[in-house]
C-alpha positions as YAML, in Angstrom:
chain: A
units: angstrom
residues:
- id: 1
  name: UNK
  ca: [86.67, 133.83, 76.06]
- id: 2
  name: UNK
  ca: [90.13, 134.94, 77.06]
- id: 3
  name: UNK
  ca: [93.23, 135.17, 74.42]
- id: 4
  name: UNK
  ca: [94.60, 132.28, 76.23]
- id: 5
  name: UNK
  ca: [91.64, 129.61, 75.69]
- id: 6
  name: UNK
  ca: [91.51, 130.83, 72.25]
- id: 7
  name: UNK
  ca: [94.97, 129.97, 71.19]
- id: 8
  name: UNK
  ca: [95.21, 126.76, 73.43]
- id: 9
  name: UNK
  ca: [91.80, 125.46, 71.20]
- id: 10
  name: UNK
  ca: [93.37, 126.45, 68.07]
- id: 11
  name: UNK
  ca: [96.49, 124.28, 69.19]
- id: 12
  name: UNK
  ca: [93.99, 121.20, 69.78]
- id: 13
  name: UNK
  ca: [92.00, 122.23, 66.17]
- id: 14
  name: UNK
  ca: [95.68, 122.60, 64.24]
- id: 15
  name: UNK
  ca: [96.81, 119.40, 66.10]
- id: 16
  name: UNK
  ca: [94.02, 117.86, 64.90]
- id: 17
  name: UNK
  ca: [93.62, 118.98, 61.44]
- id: 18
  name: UNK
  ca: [97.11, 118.35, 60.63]
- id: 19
  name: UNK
  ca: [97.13, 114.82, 62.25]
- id: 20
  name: UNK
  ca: [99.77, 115.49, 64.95]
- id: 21
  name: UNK
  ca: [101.12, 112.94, 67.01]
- id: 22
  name: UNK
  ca: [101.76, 114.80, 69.57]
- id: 23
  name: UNK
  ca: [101.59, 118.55, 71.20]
- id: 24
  name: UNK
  ca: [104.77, 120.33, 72.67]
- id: 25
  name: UNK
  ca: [104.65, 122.94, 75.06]
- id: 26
  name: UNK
  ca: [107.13, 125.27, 76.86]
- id: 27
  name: UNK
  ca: [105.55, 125.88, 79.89]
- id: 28
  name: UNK
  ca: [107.13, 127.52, 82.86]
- id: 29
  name: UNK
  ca: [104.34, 127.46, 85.41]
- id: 30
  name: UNK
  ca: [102.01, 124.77, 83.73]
- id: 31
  name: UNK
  ca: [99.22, 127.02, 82.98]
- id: 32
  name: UNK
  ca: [99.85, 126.96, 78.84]
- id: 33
  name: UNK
  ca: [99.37, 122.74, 78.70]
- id: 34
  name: UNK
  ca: [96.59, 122.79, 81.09]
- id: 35
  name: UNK
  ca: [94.70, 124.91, 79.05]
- id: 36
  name: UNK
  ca: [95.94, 123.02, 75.83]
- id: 37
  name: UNK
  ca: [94.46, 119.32, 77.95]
- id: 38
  name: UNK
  ca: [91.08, 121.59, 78.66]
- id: 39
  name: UNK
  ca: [90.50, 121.02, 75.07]
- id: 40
  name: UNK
  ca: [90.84, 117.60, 74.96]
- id: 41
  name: UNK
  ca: [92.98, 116.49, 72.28]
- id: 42
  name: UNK
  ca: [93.68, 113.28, 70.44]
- id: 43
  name: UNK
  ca: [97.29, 113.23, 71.27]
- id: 44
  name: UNK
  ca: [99.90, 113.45, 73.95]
- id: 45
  name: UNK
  ca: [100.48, 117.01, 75.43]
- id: 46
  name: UNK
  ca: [104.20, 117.34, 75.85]
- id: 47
  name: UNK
  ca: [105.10, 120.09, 78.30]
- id: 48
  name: UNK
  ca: [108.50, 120.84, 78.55]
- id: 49
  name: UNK
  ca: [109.29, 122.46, 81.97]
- id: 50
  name: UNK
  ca: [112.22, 122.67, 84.02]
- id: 51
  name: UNK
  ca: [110.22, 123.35, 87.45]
- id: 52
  name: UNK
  ca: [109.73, 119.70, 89.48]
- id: 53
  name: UNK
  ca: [106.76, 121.25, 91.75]
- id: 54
  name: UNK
  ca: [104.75, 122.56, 88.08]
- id: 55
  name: UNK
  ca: [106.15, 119.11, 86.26]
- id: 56
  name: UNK
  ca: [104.83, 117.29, 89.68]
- id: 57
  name: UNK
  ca: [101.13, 119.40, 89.34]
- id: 58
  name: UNK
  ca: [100.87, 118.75, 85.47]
- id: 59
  name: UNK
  ca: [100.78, 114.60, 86.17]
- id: 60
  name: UNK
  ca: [97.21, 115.53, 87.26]
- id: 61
  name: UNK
  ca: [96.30, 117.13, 83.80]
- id: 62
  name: UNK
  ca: [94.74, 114.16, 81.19]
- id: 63
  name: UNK
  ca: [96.77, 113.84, 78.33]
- id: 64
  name: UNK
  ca: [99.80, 115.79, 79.52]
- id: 65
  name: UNK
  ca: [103.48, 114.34, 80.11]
- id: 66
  name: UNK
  ca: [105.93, 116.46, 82.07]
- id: 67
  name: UNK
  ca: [109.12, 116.74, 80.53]
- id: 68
  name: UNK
  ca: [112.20, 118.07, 83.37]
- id: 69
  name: UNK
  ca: [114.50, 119.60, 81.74]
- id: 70
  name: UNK
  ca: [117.53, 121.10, 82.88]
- id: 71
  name: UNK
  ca: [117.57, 125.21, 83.13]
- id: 72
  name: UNK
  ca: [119.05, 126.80, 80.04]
- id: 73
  name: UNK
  ca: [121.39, 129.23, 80.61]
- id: 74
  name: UNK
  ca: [119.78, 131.54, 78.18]
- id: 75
  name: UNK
  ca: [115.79, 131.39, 78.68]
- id: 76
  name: UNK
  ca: [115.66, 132.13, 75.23]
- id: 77
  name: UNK
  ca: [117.34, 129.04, 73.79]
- id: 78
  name: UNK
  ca: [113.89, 127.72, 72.78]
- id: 79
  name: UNK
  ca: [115.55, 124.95, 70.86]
- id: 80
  name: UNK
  ca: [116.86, 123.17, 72.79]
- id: 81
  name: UNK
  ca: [113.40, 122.57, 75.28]
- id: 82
  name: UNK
  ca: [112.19, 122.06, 72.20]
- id: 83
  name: UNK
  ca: [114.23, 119.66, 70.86]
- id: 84
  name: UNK
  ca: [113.55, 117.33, 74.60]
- id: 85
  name: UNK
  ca: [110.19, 117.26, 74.11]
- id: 86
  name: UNK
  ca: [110.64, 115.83, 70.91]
- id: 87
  name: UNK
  ca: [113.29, 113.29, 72.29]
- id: 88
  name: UNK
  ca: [110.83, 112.51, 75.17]
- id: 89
  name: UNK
  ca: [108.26, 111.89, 72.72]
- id: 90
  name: UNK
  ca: [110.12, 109.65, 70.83]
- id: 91
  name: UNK
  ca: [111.61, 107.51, 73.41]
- id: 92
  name: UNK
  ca: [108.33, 107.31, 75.03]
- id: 93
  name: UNK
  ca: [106.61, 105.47, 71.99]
- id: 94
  name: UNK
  ca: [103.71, 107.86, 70.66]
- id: 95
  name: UNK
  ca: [106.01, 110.18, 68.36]
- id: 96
  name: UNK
  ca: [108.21, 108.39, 66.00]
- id: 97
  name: UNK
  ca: [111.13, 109.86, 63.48]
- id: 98
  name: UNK
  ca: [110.07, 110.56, 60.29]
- id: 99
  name: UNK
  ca: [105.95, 112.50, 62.27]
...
């Protein structure tokens, strides 16, 4: 089992445990949320991306809702990719404010 699988199944297990509504991921070429929806969990797979072609290619992943963002000018600035994956999430129905 590869490092990979093993933290994308103890993303589903935490999700899980904790009663998530909802799994964000920063992914810039997909891989991270497919291996998150090989698992199979009971909520919506968030991955925020700011590549159409990988947000296009993710559609076809069960459980997993591309969310284009626009580049950030500093890769780094985690928050705010964050912080659209939670507003997707919320304006999308599954997430609400107070989860």
């Amino acid at each position: 089992v590869s490092t990979q699988s093993t933290w994308a199944q103890s993303s589903v297990n935490t999700a899980f445990e904790v009663g998530a509504m909802g799994i964000i991921v920063l992914s810039n070429t997909g891989t991270s949320a497919a291996l998150i929806a090989k698992y199979r969990p009971g909520c919506p797979i968030f991955a925020v991306t700011s590549n159409e072609q990988n947000a296009r290619q993710l559609l076809l992943h069960r459980g997993v809702f591309p969310v284009l963002t626009p580049e950030p000018a500093d890769r780094r600035d985690y928050n705010a990719r964050v912080h659209g994956g939670i507003k997707y999430g919320i304006e999308s129905g599954p997430v609400g404010g107070g989860d």
